[in-house]
């Protein structure tokens, strides 16, 4: 049985089996106490191993952190505080030893930097294990939310020829060798796909085609960006959730995004109590309050122009000076969410020059129907927009962005045949996990992080 189930069982005469990894061993006169964890929950099961057990000296007394064991025994009421039951061992088998002289995880707390170097073993620590359970719970909640709201899950391609965000951050996918790539004018003509292909930076463009058939769709897939930013908020490989809705404008889009975020936070508060308690205690003491704010308070809404106004009047010296037309930096976003509004904030209507070609142009001709959601402690967690549904305007903006119209002919077609107002957004899954767990660095929110210079494991 899973330790999670055993911990909630009543003491009984029936034999049960627990399997897991030893966290600690403590020896008393007649007994050894072993803390056994199987990953099913944060708590460990206490094993009571009597000196009378067969092979006690060769097995129990040699157990160290990391050893894998199978214990058969009976659940007995525990006199110790903090646990209702413990397992009195009748039999203990060692499944796998872990040499204490070389096993890198010791009982003391290790730094996250060190743990990243042993990403294959760090899931066995309390904090990474808790993060992975919360991550799984959040993923389930994402699907539940969208199914309840009438969305269909769709799968968009991982290999693509369109650079959705137009920022040139695509990883190239090729079967050509370095020498083939170096020579010839159009090296990709002879490549696997006959032209330059890359790993997707967003499933949005394809999701739009599907929303204009099914009405409400969402994708939840891996996303890749070759941006050379070594920050605590960027990964080269991350997971993004992208809903897309037909017959929808920016205000409805923002309302759905707010409802979604609050649903997800509420879900973890209800379902991941033990794990969240650990984060609140050891990772970030302000966490419970921040989660309660997101779950309980309405998000503030301002336009980009209003944001710039507030920032330029603020009595704070920013590293990046503020003026209308600049891209809001992390320091600006966090100042707005943490100091000014002290709750999540939706910023809308950014300058067109800062945003990709597909966003709907506003009547003022200089801003677009964009929205970013900023969270205290994180900054941008969601980016979305109403899409340009008018053929001529979209074509003009694509040309201005220097896009090859032939590559995007199909995308323009969606505006030629039955075009309707539509909108969507993208939520960075790791940024969400980061917000919920309070982890300082996004590299602690995915099991095997990919960042510039790092693709180990
Ligand atoms: O704002 P972004 O670039 O928006 C899009 O890609 C749109 N196509 C989404 C849409 O409208 N369907 O990215 C969306 C979110 C960001 O707000 C952020 O949370 C996350 O994706 N994100 C990253 N997360 C981790 N590492 C990175 N390098 C990220 N880049 C974006
Ligand atoms: Mg963005």
Short mmCIF file of N, CA and C in Angstrom, two decimals, residues 176-184 187:
data_model
loop_
_atom_site.label_atom_id
_atom_site.label_comp_id
_atom_site.label_asym_id
_atom_site.label_seq_id
_atom_site.Cartn_x
_atom_site.Cartn_y
_atom_site.Cartn_z
N UNK A 176 20.44 18.34 -41.36
CA UNK A 176 21.66 18.67 -42.11
C UNK A 176 22.86 18.73 -41.17
N UNK A 177 24.02 18.49 -41.75
CA UNK A 177 25.25 18.58 -40.95
C UNK A 177 25.73 20.02 -40.94
N UNK A 178 26.66 20.31 -40.10
CA UNK A 178 27.20 21.66 -39.99
C UNK A 178 27.76 22.16 -41.31
N UNK A 179 28.47 21.30 -42.04
CA UNK A 179 29.07 21.74 -43.31
C UNK A 179 27.97 22.03 -44.34
N UNK A 180 26.94 21.19 -44.36
CA UNK A 180 25.84 21.44 -45.31
C UNK A 180 25.16 22.77 -45.00
N UNK A 181 25.03 23.06 -43.70
CA UNK A 181 24.37 24.31 -43.31
C UNK A 181 25.22 25.52 -43.66
N UNK A 182 26.54 25.33 -43.58
CA UNK A 182 27.44 26.46 -43.80
C UNK A 182 27.52 26.85 -45.28
N UNK A 183 27.27 25.88 -46.17
CA UNK A 183 27.41 26.17 -47.60
C UNK A 183 26.05 26.25 -48.28
N UNK A 184 26.03 26.90 -49.42
CA UNK A 184 24.79 26.98 -50.21
C UNK A 184 23.94 28.14 -49.76
N UNK A 187 20.22 26.56 -47.66
CA UNK A 187 20.55 25.21 -47.15
C UNK A 187 19.32 24.41 -46.77
#
